[in-house]
Each structure stands twice: as structure tokens, then as C-alpha cells.
JSON list of C-alpha atoms in Angstrom, two decimals:
[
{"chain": "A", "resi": 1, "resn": "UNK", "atom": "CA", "xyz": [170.90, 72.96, 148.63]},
{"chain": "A", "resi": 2, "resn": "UNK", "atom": "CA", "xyz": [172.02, 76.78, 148.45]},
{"chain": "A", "resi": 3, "resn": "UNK", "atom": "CA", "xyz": [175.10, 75.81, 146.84]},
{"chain": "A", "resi": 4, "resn": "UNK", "atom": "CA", "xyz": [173.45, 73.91, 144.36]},
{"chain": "A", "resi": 5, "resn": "UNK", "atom": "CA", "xyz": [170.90, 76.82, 143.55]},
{"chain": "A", "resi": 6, "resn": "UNK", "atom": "CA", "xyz": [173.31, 79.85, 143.53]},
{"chain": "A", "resi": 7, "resn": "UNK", "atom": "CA", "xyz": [174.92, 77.32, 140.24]},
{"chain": "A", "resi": 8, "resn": "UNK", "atom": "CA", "xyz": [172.01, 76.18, 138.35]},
{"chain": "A", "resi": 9, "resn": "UNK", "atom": "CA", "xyz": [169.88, 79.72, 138.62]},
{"chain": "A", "resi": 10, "resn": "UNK", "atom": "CA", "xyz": [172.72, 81.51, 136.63]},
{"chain": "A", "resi": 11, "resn": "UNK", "atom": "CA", "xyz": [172.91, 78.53, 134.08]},
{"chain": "A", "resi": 12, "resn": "UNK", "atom": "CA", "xyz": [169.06, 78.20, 133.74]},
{"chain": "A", "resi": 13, "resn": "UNK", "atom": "CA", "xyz": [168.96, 81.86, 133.27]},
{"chain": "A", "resi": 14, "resn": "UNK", "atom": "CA", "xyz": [172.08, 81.75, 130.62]},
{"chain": "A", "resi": 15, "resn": "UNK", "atom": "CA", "xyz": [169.99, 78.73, 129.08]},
{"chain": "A", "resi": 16, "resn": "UNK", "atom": "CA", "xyz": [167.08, 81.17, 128.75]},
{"chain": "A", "resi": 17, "resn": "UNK", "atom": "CA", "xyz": [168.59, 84.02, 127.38]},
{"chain": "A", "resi": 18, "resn": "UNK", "atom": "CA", "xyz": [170.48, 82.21, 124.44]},
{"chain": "A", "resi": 19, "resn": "UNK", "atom": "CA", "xyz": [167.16, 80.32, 123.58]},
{"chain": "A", "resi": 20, "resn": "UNK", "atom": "CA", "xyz": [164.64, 83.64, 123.30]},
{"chain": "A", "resi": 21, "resn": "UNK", "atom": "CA", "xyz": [167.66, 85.59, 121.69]},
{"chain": "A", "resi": 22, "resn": "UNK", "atom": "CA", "xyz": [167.97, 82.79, 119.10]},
{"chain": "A", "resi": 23, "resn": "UNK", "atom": "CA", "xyz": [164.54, 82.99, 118.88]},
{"chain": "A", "resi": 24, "resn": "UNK", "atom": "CA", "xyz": [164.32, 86.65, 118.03]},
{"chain": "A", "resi": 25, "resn": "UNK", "atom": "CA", "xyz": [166.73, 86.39, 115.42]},
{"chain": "A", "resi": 26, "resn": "UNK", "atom": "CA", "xyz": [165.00, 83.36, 113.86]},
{"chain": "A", "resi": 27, "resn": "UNK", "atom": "CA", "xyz": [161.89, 85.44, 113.80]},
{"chain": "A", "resi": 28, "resn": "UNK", "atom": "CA", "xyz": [163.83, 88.65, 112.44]},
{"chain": "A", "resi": 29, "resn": "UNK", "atom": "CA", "xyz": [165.38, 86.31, 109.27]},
{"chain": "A", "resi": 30, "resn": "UNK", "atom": "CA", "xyz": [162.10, 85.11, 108.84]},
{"chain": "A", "resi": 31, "resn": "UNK", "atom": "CA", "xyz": [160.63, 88.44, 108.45]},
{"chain": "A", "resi": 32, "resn": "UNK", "atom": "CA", "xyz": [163.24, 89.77, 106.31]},
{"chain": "A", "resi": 33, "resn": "UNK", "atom": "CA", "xyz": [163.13, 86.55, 104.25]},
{"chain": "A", "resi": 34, "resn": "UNK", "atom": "CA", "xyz": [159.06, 86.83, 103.70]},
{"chain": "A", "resi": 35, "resn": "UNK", "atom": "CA", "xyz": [159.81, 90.51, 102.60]},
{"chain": "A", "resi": 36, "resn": "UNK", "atom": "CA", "xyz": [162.19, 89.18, 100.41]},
{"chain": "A", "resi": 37, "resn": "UNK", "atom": "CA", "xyz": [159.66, 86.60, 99.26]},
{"chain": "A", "resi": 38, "resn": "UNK", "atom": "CA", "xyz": [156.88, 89.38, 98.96]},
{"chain": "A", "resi": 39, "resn": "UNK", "atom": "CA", "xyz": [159.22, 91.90, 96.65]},
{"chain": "A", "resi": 40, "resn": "UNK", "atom": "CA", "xyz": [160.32, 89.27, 94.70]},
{"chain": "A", "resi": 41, "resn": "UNK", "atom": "CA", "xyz": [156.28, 88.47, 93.64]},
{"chain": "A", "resi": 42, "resn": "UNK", "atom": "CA", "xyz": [155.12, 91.80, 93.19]},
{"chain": "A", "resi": 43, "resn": "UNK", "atom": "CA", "xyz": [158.11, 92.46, 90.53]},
{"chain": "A", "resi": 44, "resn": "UNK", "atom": "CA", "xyz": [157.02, 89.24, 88.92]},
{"chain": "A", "resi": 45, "resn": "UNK", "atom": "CA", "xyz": [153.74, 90.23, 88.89]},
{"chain": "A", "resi": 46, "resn": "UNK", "atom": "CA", "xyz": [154.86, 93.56, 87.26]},
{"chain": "A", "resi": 47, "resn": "UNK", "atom": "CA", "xyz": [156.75, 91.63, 84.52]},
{"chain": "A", "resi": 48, "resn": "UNK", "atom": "CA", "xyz": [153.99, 89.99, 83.78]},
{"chain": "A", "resi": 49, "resn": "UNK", "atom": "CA", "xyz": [151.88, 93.39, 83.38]},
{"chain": "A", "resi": 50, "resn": "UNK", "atom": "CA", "xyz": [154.37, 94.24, 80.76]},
{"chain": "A", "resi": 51, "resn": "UNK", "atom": "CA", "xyz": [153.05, 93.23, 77.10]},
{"chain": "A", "resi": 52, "resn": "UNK", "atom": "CA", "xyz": [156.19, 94.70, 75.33]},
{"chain": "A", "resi": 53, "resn": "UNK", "atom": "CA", "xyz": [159.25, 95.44, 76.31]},
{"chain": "A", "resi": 54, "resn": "UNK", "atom": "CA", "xyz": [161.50, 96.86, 73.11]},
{"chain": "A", "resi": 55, "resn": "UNK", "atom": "CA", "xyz": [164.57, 96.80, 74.73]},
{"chain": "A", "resi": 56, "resn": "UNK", "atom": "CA", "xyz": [164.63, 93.85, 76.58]},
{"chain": "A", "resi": 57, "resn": "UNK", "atom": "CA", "xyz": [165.20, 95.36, 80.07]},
{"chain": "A", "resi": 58, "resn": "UNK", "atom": "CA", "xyz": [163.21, 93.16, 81.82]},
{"chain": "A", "resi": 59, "resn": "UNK", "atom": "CA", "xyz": [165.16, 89.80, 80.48]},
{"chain": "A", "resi": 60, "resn": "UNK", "atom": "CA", "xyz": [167.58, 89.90, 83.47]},
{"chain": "A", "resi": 61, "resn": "UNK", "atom": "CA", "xyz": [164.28, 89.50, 85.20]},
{"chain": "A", "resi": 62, "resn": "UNK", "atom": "CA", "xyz": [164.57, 85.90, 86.19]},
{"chain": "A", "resi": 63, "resn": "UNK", "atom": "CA", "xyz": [165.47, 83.04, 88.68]},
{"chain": "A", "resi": 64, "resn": "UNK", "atom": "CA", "xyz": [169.06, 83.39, 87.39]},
{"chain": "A", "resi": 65, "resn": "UNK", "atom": "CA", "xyz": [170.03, 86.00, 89.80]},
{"chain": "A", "resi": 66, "resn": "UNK", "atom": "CA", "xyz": [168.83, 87.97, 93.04]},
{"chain": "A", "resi": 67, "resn": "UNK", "atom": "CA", "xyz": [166.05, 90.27, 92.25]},
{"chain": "A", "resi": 68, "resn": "UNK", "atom": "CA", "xyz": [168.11, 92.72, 94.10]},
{"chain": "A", "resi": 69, "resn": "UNK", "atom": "CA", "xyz": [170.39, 92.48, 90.74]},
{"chain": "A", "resi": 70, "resn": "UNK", "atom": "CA", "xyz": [167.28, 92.29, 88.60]},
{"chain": "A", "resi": 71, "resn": "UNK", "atom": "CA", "xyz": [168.02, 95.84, 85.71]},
{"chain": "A", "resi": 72, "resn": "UNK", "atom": "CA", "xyz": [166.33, 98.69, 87.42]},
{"chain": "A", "resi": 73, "resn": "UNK", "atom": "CA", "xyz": [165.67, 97.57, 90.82]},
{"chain": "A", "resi": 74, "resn": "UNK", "atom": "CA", "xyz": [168.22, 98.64, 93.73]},
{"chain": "A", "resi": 75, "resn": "UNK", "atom": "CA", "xyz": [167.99, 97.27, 97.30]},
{"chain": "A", "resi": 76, "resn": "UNK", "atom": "CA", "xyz": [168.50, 98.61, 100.64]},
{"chain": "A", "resi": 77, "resn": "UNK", "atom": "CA", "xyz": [171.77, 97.03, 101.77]},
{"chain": "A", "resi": 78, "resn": "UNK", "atom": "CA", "xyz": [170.44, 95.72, 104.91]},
{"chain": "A", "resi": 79, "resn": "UNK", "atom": "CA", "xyz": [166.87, 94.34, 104.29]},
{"chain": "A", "resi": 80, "resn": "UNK", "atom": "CA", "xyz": [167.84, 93.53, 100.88]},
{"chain": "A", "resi": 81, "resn": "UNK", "atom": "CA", "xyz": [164.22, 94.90, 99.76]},
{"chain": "A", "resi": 82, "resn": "UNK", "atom": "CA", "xyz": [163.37, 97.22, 96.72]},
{"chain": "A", "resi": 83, "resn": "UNK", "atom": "CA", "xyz": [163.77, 100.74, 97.53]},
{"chain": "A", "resi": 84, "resn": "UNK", "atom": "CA", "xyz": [164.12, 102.10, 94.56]},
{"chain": "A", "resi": 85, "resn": "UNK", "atom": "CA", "xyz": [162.67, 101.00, 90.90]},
{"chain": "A", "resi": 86, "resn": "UNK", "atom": "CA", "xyz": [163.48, 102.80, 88.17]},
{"chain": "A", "resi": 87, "resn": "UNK", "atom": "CA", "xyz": [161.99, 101.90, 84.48]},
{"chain": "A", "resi": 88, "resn": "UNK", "atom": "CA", "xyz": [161.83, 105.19, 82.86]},
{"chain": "A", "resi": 89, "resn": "UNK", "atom": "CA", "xyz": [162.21, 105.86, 79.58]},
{"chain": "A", "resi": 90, "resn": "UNK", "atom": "CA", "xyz": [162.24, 102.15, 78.49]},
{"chain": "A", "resi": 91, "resn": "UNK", "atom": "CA", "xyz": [158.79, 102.18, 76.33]},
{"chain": "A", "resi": 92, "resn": "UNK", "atom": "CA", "xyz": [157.42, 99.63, 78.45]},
{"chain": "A", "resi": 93, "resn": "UNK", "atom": "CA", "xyz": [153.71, 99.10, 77.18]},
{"chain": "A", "resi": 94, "resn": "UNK", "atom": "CA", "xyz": [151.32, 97.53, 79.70]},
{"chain": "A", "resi": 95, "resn": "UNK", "atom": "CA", "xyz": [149.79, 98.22, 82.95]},
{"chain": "A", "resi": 96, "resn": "UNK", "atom": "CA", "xyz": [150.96, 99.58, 86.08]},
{"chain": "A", "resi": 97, "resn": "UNK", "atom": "CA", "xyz": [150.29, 96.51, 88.60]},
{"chain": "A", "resi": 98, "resn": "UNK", "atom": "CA", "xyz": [148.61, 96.68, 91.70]},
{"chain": "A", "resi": 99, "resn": "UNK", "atom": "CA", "xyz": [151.49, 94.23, 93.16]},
{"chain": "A", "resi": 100, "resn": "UNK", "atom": "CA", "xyz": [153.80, 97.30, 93.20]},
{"chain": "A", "resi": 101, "resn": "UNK", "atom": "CA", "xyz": [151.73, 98.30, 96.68]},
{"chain": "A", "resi": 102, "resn": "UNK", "atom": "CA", "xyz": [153.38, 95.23, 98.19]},
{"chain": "A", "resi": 103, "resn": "UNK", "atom": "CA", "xyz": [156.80, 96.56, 97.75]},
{"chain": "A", "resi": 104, "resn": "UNK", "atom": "CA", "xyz": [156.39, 98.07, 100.92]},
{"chain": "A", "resi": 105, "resn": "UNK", "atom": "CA", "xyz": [160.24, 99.66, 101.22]},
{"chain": "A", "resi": 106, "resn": "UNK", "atom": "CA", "xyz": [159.64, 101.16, 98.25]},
{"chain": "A", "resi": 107, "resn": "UNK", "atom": "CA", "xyz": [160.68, 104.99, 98.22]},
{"chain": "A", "resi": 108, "resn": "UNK", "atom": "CA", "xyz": [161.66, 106.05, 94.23]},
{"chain": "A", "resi": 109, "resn": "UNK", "atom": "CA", "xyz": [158.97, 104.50, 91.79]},
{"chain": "A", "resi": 110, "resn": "UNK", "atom": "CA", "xyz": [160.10, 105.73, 88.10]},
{"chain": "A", "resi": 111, "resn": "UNK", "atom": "CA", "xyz": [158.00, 104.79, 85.64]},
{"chain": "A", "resi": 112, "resn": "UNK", "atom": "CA", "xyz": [157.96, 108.14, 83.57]},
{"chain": "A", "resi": 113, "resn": "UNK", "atom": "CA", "xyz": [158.08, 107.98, 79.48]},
{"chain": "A", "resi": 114, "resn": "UNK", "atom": "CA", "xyz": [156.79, 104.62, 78.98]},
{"chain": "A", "resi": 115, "resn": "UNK", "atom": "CA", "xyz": [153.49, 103.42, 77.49]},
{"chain": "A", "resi": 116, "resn": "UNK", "atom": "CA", "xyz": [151.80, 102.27, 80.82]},
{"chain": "A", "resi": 117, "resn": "UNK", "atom": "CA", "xyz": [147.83, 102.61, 80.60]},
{"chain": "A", "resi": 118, "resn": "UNK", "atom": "CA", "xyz": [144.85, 102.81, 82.82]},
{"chain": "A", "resi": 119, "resn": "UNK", "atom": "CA", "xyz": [144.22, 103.63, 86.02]},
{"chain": "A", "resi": 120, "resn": "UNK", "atom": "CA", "xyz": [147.11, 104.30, 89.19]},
{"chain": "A", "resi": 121, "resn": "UNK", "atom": "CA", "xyz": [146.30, 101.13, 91.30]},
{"chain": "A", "resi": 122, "resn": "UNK", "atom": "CA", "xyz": [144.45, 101.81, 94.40]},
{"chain": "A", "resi": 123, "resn": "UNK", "atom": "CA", "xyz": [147.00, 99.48, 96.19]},
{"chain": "A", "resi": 124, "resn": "UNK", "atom": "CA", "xyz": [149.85, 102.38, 95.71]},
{"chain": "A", "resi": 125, "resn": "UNK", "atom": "CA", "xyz": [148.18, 103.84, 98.74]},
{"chain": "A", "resi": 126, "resn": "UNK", "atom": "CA", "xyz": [150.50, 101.13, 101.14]},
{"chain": "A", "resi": 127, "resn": "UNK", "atom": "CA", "xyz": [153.38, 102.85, 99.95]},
{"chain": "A", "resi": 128, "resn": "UNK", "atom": "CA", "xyz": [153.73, 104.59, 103.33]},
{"chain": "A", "resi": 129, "resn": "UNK", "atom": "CA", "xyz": [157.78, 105.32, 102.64]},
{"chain": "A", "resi": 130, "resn": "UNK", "atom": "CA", "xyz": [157.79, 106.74, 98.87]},
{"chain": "A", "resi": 131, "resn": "UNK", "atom": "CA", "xyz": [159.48, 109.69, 98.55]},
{"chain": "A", "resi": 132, "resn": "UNK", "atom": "CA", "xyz": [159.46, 110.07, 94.59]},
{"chain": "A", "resi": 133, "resn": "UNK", "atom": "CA", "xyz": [156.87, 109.03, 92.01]},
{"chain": "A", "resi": 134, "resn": "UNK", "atom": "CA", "xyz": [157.29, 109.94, 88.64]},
{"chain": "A", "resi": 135, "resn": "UNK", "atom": "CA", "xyz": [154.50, 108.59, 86.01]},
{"chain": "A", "resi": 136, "resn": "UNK", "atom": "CA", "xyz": [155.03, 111.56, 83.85]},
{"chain": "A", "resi": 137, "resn": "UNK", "atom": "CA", "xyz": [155.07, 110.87, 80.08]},
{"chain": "A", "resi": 138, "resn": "UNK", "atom": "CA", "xyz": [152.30, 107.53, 79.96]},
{"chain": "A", "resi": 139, "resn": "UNK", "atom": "CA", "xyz": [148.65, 106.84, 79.22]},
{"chain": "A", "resi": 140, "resn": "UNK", "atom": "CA", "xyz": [147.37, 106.60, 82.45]},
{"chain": "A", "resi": 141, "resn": "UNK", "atom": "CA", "xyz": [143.76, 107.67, 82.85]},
{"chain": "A", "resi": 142, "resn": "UNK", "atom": "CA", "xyz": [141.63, 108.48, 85.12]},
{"chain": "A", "resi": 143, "resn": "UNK", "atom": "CA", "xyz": [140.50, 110.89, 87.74]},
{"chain": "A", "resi": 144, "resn": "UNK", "atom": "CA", "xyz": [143.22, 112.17, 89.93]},
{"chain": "A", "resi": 145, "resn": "UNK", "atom": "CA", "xyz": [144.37, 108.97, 92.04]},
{"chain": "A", "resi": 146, "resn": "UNK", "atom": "CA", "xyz": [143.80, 110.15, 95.32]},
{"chain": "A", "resi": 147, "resn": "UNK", "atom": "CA", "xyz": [144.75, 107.76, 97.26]},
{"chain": "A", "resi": 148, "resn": "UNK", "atom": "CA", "xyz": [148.03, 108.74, 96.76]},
{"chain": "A", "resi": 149, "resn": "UNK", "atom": "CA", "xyz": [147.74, 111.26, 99.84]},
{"chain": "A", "resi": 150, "resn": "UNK", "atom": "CA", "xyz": [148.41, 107.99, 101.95]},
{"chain": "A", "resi": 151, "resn": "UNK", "atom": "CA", "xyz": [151.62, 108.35, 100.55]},
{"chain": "A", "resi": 152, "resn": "UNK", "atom": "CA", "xyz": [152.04, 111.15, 103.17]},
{"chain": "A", "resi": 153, "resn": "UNK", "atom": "CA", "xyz": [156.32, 111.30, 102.72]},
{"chain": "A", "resi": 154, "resn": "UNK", "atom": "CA", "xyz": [156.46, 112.05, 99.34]},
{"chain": "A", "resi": 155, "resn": "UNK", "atom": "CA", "xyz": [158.54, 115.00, 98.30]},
{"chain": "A", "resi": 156, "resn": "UNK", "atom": "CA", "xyz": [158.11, 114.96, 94.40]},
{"chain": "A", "resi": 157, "resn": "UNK", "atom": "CA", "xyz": [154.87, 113.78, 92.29]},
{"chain": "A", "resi": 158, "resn": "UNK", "atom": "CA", "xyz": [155.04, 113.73, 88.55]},
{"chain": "A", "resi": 159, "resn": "UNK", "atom": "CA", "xyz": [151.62, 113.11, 86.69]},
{"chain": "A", "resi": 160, "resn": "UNK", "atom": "CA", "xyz": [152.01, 114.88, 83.77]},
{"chain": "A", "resi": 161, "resn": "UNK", "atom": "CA", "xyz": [151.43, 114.38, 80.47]},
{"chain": "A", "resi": 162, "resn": "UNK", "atom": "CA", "xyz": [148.67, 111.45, 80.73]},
{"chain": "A", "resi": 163, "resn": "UNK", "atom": "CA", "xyz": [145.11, 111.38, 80.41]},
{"chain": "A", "resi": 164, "resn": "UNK", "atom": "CA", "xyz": [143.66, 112.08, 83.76]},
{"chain": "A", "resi": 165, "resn": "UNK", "atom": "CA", "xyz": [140.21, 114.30, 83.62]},
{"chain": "A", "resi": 166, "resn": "UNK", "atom": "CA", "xyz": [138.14, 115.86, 86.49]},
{"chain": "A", "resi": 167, "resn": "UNK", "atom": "CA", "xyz": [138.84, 118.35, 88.81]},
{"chain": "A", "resi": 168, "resn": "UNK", "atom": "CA", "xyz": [142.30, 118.61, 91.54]},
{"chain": "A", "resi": 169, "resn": "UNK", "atom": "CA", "xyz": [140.56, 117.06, 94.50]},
{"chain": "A", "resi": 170, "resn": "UNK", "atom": "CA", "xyz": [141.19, 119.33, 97.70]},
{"chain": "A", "resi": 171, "resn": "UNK", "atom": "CA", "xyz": [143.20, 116.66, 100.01]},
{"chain": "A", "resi": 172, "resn": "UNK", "atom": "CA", "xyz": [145.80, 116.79, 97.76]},
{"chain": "A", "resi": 173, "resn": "UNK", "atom": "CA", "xyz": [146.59, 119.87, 99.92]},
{"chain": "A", "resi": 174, "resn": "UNK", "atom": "CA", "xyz": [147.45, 116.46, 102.86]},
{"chain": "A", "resi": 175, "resn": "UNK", "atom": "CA", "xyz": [150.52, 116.54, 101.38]},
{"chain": "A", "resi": 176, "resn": "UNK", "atom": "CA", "xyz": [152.44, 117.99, 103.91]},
{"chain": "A", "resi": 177, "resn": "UNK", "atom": "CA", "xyz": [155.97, 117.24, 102.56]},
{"chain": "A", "resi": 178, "resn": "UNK", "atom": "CA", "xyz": [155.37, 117.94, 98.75]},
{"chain": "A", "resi": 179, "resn": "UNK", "atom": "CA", "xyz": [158.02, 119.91, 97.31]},
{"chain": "A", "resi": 180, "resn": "UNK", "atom": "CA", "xyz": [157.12, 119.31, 93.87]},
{"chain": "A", "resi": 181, "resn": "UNK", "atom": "CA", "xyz": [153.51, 118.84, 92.05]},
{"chain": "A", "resi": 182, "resn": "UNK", "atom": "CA", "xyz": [153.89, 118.17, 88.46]},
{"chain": "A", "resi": 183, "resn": "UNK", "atom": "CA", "xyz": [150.39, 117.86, 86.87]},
{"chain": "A", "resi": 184, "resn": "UNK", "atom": "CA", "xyz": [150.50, 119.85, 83.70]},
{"chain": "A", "resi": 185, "resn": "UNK", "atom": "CA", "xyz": [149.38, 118.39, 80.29]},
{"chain": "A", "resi": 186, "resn": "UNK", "atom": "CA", "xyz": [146.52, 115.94, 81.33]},
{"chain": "A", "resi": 187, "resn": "UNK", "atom": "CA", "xyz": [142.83, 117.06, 81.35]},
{"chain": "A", "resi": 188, "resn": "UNK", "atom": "CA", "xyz": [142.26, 118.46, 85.25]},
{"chain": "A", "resi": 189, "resn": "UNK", "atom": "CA", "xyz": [140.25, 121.70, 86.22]}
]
């Protein structure tokens, strides 16, 4: 009966370790895959924001290839989620969708000298890794979107030359790794 235990512990415990480890990984490709799944909507959704699109840019924008290869959009190598979308100077006209919060690798959002109007989407505020936003150049209005100060890694903010009124709210001073505020040419006090 020792004999027999000192053999099937180690195997039972082998057993064990290759299940839960398969498991893990399982779990881990499922993750990654939902983020996939989750990036791939919320640039959909954006498309669809778009009402006109002069230069086509957003035609490679379909089931034909990985999002990942989609014009503008650049993945991390490793998640194989946005981190970086880039759409400026295009002329888009639409809105800016409130899907782009779900893009949660996100860290460069371009959207500067386009034709985007109304109001920064409260749901920008889940964009806990942006670095660099850049709306400069639109027709976004508005008061000051404050909830951008969730955004607490960003490094450069571009707002200028859009339609936002009202007074520079005091917490924008919660940006505590803001190298560059760019706010000129909109209607703040």
C-alpha cells in the first residue's frame, strides 16, 4: 500500500497541474479573444458614427481582414488590441462614439482636423492607459470634458480649435503627467 501511494500521489498531482494550467490558459485566450471581440465592436460602432468619409479610409474597414489591419488602427503585438488609432486629417464628418471608451488598450487617439461634432463622450473616461489625445481642429462642443482627468496617464491633450465654452474647470490641474495642454482657439475663460 506505500508502494502504491508513493506512484499514484506524483501522477495525481502531475494530473492536476496539467488540468488547472490548461485551464488558465483557456481562460487567458478567452480573455484576450473577448477583448478582441470588444475592439472589434467599438470600431464598428465608430464606422458607423461616420456620415462621410471623402477619402474612403474607412473601406478597409470590414470582415475581409483583421481589424488589427483595418487603415489607421495599430495593435499591440501581443494582445492584438487597438493601441493606437489614428484618423487625423481625413475630413471624417460625424460623431465621436462613445464605443471608443471600450477600447480599453487604447493609448494614442488621433482624431485632429476632421469634422467630428458634439460633445467628447463621457465613456472616454475608461481610457485608463491613453497617453495622447489629439481632437484639435473639429466641431466639438461643449463645456470642457472633464472627465477626461480619469485619463490620469496622459502626457499630451489637444482641444484646440473647437467650440467648447465655459470656464477651465480646476481638476484639470489632476493631471499629474500632462506635458502638454493645448486649448487655444475654442471659447474657455
Amino acid at each position: 500500500p506505500l508502494m502504491m501511494s508513493s506512484v499514484v500521489w506524483p501522477t495525481c498531482l502531475a494530473w492536476f497541474l496539467l488540468f488547472t494550467s490548461n485551464l488558465w490558459s483557456q481562460n487567458t485566450i478567452t480573455t484576450y479573444a473577448l477583448g478582441n471581440e470588444t475592439d472589434h465592436f467599438a470600431l464598428l460602432k465608430f464606422k458607423e458614427s461616420i456620415s462621410h468619409d471623402p477619402f474612403e479610409v474607412l473601406n478597409s474597414w470590414n470582415s475581409s481582414s483583421n481589424f488589427c489591419k483595418w487603415h489607421g488602427v495599430t495593435c499591440s503585438p501581443r494582445h492584438q488590441r487597438v493601441k493606437e488609432l489614428n484618423l487625423r486629417g481625413y475630413h471624417l464628418h460625424g460623431f465621436i462614439s462613445p464605443y471608443i471608451g471600450n477600447l480599453s488598450l487604447l493609448r494614442i487617439l488621433l482624431l485632429n482636423d476632421n469634422s467630428f461634432y458634439g460633445e467628447v463622450p463621457q465613456e472616454l473616461d475608461r481610457l485608463f492607459r491613453l497617453h495622447v489625445l489629439n481632437f484639435a481642429d473639429n466641431t466639438l462642443w461643449g463645456e470642457f470634458p472633464i472627465n477626461l482627468t480619469n485619463c490620469s496617464k496622459l502626457i499630451h491633450l489637444s482641444l484646440e480649435g473647437n467650440r467648447f465654452i465655459g470656464e477651465i474647470p480646476r481638476k484639470i490641474g489632476s493631471f499629474s503627467n500632462l506635458e502638454e495642454l493645448l486649448i487655444g482657439r475654442n471659447y474657455l475663460t
